[in-house]
mmCIF file with all atom_site columns, C-alpha atoms in Angstrom:
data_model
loop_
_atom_site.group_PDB
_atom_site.id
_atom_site.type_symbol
_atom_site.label_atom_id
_atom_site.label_alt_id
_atom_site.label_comp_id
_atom_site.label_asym_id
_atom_site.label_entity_id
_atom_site.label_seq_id
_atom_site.pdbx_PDB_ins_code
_atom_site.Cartn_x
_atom_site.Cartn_y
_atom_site.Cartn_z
_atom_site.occupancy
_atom_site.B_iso_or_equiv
_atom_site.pdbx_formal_charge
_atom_site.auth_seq_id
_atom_site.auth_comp_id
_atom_site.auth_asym_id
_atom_site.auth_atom_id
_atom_site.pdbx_PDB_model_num
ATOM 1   C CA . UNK A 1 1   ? -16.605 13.749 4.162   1.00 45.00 ? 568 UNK A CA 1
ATOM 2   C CA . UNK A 1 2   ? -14.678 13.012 7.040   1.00 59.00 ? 569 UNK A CA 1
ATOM 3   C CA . UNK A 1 3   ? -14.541 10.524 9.697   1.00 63.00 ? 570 UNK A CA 1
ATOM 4   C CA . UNK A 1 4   ? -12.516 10.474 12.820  1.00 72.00 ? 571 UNK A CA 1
ATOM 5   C CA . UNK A 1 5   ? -12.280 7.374  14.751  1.00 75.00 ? 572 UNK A CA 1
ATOM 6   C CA . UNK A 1 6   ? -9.229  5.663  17.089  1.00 78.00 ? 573 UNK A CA 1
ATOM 7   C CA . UNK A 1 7   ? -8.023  2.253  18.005  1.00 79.00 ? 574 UNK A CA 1
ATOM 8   C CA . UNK A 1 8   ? -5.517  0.738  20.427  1.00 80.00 ? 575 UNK A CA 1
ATOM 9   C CA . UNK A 1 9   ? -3.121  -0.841 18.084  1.00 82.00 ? 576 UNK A CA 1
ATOM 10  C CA . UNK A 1 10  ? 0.370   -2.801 18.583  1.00 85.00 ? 577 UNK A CA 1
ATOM 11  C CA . UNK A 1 11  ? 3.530   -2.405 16.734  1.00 81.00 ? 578 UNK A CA 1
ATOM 12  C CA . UNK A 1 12  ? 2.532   -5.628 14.156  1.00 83.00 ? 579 UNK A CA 1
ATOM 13  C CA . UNK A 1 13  ? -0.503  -3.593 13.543  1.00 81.00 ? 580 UNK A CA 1
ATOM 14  C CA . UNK A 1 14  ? 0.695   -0.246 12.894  1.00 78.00 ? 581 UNK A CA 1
ATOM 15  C CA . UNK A 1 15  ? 3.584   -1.664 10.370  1.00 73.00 ? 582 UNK A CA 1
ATOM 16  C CA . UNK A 1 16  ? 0.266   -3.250 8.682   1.00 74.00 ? 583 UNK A CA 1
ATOM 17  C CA . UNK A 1 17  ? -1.117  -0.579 8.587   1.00 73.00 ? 584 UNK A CA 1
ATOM 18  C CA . UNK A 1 18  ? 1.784   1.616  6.965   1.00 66.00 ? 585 UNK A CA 1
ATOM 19  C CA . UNK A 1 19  ? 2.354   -1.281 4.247   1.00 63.00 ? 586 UNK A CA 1
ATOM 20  C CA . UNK A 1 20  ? -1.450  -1.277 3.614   1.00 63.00 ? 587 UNK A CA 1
ATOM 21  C CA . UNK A 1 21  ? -1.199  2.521  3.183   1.00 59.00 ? 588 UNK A CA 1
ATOM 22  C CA . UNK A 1 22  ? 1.468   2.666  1.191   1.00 52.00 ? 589 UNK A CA 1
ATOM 23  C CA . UNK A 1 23  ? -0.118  0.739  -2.095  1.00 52.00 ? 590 UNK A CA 1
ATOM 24  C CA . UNK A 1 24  ? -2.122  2.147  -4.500  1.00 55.00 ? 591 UNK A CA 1
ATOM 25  C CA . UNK A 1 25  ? -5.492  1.041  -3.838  1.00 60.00 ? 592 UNK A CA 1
ATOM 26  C CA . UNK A 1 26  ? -4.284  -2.634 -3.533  1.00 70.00 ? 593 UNK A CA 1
ATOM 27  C CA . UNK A 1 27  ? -2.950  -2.518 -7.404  1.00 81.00 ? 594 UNK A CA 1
ATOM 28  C CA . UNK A 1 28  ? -0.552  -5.251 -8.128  1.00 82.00 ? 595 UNK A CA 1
ATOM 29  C CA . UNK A 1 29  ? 1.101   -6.497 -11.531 1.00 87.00 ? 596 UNK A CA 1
ATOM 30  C CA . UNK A 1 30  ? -0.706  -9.644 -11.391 1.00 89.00 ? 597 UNK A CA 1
ATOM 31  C CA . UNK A 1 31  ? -4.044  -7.181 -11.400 1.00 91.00 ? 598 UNK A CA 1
ATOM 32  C CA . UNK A 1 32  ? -3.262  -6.785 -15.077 1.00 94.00 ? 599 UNK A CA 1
ATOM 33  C CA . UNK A 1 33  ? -2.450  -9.246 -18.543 1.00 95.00 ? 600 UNK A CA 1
ATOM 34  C CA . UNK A 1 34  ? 0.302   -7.415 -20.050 1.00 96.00 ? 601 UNK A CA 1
ATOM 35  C CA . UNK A 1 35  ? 3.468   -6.014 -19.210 1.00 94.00 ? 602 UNK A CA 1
ATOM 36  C CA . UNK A 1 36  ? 6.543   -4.222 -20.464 1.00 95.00 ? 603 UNK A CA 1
ATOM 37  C CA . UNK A 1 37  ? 9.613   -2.995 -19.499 1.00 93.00 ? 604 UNK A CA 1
ATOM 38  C CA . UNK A 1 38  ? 11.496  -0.274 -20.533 1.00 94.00 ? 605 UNK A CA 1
ATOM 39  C CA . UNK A 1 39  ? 14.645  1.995  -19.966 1.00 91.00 ? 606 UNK A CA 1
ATOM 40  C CA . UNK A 1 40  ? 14.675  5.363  -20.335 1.00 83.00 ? 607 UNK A CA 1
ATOM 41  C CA . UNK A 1 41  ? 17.310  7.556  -18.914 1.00 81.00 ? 608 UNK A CA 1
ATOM 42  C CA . UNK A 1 42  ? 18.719  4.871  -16.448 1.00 78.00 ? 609 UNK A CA 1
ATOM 43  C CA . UNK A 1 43  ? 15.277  4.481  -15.170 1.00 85.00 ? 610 UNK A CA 1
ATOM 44  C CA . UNK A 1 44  ? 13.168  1.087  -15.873 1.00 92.00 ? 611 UNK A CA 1
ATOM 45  C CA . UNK A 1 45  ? 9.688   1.797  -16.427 1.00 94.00 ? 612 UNK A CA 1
ATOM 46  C CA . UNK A 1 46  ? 7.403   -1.011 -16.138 1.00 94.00 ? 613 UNK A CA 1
ATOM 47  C CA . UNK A 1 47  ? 4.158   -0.615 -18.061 1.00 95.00 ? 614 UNK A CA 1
ATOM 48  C CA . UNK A 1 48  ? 1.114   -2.559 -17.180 1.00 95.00 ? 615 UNK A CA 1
ATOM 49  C CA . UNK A 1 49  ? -2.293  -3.124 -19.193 1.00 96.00 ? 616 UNK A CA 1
ATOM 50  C CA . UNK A 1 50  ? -4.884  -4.747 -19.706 1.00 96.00 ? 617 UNK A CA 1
ATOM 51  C CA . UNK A 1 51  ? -6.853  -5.010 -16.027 1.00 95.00 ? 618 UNK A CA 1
ATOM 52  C CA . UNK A 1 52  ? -8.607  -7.406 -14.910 1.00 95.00 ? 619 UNK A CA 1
ATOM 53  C CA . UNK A 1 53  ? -12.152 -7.534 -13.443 1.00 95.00 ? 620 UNK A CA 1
ATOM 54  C CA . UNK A 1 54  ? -11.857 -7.202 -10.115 1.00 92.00 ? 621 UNK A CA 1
ATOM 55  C CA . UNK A 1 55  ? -9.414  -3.961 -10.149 1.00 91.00 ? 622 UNK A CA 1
ATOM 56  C CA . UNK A 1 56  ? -11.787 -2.644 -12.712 1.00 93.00 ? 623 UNK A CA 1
ATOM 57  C CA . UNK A 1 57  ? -14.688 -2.800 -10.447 1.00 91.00 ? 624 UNK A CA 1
ATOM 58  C CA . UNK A 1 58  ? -12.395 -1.515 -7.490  1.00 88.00 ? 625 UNK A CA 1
ATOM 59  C CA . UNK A 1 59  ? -11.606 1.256  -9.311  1.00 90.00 ? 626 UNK A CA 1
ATOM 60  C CA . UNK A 1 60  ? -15.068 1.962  -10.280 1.00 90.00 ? 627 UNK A CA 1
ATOM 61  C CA . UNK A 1 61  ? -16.149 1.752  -6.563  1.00 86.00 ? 628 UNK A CA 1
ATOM 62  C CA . UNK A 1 62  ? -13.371 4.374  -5.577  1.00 83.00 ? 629 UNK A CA 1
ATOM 63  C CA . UNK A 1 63  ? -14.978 7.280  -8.070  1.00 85.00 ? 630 UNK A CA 1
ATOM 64  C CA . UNK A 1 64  ? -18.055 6.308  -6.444  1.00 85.00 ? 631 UNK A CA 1
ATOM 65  C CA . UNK A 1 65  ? -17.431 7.112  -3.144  1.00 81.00 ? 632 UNK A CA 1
ATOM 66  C CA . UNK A 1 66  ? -16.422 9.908  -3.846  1.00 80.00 ? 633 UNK A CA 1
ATOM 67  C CA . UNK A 1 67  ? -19.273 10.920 -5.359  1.00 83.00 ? 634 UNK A CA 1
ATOM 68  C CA . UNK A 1 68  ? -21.446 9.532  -2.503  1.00 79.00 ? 635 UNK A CA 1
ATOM 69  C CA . UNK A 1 69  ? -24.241 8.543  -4.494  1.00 80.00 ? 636 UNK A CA 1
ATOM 70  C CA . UNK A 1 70  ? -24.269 11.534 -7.176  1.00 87.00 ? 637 UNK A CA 1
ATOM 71  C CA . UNK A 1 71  ? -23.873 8.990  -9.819  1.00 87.00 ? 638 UNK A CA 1
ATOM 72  C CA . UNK A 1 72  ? -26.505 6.827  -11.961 1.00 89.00 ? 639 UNK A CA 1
ATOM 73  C CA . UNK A 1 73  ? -23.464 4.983  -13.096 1.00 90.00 ? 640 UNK A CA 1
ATOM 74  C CA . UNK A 1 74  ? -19.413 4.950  -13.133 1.00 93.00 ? 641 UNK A CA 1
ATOM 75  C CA . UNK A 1 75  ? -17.314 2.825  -15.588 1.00 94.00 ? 642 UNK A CA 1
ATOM 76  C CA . UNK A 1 76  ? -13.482 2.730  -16.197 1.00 96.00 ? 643 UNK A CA 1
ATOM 77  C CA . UNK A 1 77  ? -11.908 1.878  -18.887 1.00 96.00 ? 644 UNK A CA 1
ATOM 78  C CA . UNK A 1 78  ? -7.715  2.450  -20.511 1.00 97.00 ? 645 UNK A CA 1
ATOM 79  C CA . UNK A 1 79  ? -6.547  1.196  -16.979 1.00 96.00 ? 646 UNK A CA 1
ATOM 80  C CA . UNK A 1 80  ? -3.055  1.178  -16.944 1.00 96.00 ? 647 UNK A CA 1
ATOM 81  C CA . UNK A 1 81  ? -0.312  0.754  -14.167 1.00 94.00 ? 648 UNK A CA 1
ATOM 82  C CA . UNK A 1 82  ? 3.195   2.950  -14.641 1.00 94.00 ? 649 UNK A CA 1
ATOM 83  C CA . UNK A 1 83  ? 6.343   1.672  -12.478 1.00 91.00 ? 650 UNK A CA 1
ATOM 84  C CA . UNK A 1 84  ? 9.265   4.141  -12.026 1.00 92.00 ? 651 UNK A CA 1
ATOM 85  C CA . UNK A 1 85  ? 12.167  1.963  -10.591 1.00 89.00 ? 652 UNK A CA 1
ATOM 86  C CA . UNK A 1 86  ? 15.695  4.010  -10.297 1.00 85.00 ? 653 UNK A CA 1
ATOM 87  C CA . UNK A 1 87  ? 18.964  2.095  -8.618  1.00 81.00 ? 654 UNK A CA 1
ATOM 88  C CA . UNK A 1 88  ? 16.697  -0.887 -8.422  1.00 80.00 ? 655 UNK A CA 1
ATOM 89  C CA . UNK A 1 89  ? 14.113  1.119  -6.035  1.00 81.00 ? 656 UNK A CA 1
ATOM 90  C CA . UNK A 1 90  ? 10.506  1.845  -6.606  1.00 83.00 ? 657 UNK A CA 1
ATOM 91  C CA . UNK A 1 91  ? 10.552  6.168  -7.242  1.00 86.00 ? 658 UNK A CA 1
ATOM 92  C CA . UNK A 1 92  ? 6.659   5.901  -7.888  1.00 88.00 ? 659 UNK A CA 1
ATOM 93  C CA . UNK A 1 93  ? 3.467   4.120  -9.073  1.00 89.00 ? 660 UNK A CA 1
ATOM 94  C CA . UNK A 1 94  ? 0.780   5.484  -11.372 1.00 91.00 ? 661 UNK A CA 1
ATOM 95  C CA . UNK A 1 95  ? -2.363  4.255  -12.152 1.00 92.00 ? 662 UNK A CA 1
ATOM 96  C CA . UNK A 1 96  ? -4.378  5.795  -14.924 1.00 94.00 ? 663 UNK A CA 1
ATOM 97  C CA . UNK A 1 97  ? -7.689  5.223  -15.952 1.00 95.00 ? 664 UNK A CA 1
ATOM 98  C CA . UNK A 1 98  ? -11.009 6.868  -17.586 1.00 96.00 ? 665 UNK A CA 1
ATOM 99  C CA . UNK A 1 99  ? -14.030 6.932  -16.491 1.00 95.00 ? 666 UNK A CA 1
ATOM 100 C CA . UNK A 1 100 ? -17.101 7.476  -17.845 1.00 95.00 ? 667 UNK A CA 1
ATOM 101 C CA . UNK A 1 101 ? -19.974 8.503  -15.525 1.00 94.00 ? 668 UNK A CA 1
ATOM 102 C CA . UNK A 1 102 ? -23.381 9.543  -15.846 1.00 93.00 ? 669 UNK A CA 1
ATOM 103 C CA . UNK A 1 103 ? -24.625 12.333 -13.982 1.00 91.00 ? 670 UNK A CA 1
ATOM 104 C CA . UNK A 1 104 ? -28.822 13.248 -14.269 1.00 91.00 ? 671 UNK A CA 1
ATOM 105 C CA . UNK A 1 105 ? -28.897 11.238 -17.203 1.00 92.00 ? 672 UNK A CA 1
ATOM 106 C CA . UNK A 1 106 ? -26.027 12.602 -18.939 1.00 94.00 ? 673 UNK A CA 1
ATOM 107 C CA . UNK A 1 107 ? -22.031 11.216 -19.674 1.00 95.00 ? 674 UNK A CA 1
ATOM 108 C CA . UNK A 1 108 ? -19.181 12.722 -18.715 1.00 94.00 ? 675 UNK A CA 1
ATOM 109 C CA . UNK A 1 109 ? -15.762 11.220 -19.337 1.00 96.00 ? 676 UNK A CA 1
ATOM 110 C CA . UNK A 1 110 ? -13.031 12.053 -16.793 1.00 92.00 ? 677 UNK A CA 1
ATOM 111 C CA . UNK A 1 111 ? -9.564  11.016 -16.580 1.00 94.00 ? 678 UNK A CA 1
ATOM 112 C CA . UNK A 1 112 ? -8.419  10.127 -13.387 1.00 91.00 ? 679 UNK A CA 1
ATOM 113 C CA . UNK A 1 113 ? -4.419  9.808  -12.144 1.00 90.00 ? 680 UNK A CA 1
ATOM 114 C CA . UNK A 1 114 ? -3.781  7.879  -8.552  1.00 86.00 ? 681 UNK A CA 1
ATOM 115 C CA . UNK A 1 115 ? 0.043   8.166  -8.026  1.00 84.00 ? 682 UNK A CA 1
ATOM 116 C CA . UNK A 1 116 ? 2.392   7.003  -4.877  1.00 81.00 ? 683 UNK A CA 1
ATOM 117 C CA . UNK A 1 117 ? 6.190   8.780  -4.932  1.00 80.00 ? 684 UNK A CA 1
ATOM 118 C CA . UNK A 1 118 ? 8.815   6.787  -2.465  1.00 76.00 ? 685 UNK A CA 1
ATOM 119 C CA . UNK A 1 119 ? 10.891  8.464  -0.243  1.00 73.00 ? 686 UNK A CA 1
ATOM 120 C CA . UNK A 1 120 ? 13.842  6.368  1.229   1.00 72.00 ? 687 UNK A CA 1
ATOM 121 C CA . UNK A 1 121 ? 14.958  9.516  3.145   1.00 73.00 ? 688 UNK A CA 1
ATOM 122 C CA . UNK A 1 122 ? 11.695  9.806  4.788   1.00 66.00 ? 689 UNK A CA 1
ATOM 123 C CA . UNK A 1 123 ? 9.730   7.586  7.403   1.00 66.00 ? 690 UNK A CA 1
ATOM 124 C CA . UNK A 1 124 ? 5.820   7.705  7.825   1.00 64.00 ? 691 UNK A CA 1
ATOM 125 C CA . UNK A 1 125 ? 4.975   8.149  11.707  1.00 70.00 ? 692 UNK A CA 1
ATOM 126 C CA . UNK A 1 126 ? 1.964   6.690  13.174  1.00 69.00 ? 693 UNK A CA 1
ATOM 127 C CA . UNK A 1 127 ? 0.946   9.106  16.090  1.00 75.00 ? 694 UNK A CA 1
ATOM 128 C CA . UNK A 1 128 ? -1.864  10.274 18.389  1.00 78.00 ? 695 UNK A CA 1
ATOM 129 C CA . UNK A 1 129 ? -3.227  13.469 17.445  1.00 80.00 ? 696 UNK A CA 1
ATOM 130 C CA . UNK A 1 130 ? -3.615  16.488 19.539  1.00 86.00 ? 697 UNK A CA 1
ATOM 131 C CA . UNK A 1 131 ? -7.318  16.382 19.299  1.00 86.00 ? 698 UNK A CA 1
ATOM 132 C CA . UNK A 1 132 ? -7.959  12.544 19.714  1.00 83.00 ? 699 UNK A CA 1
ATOM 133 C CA . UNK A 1 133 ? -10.722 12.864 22.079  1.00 84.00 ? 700 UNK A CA 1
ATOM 134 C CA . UNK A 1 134 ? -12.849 13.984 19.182  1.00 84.00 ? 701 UNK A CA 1
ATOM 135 C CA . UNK A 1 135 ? -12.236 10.367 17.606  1.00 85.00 ? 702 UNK A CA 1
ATOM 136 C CA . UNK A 1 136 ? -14.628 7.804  18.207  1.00 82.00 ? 703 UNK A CA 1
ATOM 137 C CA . UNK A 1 137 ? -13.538 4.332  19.570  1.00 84.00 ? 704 UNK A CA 1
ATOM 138 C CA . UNK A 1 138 ? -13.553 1.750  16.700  1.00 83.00 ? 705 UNK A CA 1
ATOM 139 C CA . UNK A 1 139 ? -11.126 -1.557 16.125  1.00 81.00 ? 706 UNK A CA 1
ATOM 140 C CA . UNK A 1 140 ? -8.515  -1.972 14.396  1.00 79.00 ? 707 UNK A CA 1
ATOM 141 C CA . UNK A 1 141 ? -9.695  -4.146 11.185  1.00 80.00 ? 708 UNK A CA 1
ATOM 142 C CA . UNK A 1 142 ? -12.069 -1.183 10.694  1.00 74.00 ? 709 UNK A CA 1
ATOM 143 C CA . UNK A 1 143 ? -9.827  1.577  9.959   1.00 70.00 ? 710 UNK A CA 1
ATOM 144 C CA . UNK A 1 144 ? -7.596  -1.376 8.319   1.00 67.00 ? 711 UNK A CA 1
ATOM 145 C CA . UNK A 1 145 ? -10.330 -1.756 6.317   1.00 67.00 ? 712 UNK A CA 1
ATOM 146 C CA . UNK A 1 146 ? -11.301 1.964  5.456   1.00 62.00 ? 713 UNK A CA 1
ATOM 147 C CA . UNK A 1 147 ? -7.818  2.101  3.827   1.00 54.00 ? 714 UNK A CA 1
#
């Protein structure tokens, strides 16, 4: 299901807006109880469980709109966060997760991956696209918000 929409934005707004992007779903150590560090290979791998609540629910509310209303029921449970760091840089985040979701009164268990790889080499553009006047007019905090 896609939406196209468009907003007048100034340079504060579009670096928001990249650094809002560029998170997994809003994930953050402090979303979890536990966490470990290891070294493997000269990379530090930073190991998260044990999620709380609110990223539980947020995770739960991401399968199900997807599944735009398919679903009697979604719940997630094994949430864990995986940190690469190499040369004291993030290389990526992983969040995994299953989920158990019932579908015309019957449960299916899925596993689900969300992953974000850095590139230092690259740089993420913000840019007006070719067909733009097929976007509807909308403000800012809403496609902040749709993130």
């Amino acid at each position: 299901n896609t939406v196209k929409q468009r907003a007048s934005i100034t340079d504060g707004q579009k670096k928001e807006l990249i650094e809002k992007a560029s998170v997994v779903i809003g994930v953050g150590i402090e979303n979890f109880s536990a966490a470990t560090l290891d070294k493997i290979d000269g990379e530090q791998i930073i190991t998260c469980t044990g999620a709380d609540e609110e990223l539980s629910i947020r995770l739960e509310n991401v399968l199900l709109s997807q599944l735009e209303g398919a679903a009697e029921s979604v719940g997630v449970s094994n949430v864990r966060m995986l940190i690469e760091i190499d040369d004291g840089r993030y290389e990526s985040v992983k969040v995994n997760c299953d989920y158990s979701i019932v579908l015309s009164s019957k449960t299916y268990s899925v596993k689900a991956e969300f992953e974000l790889e850095y590139d230092y080499d690259d740089y993420v553009r913000v840019i007006v696209p070719n067909n733009a006047s097929e976007y509807g007019f909308t403000d800012f905090e809403s496609i902040l918000n749709a993130v």
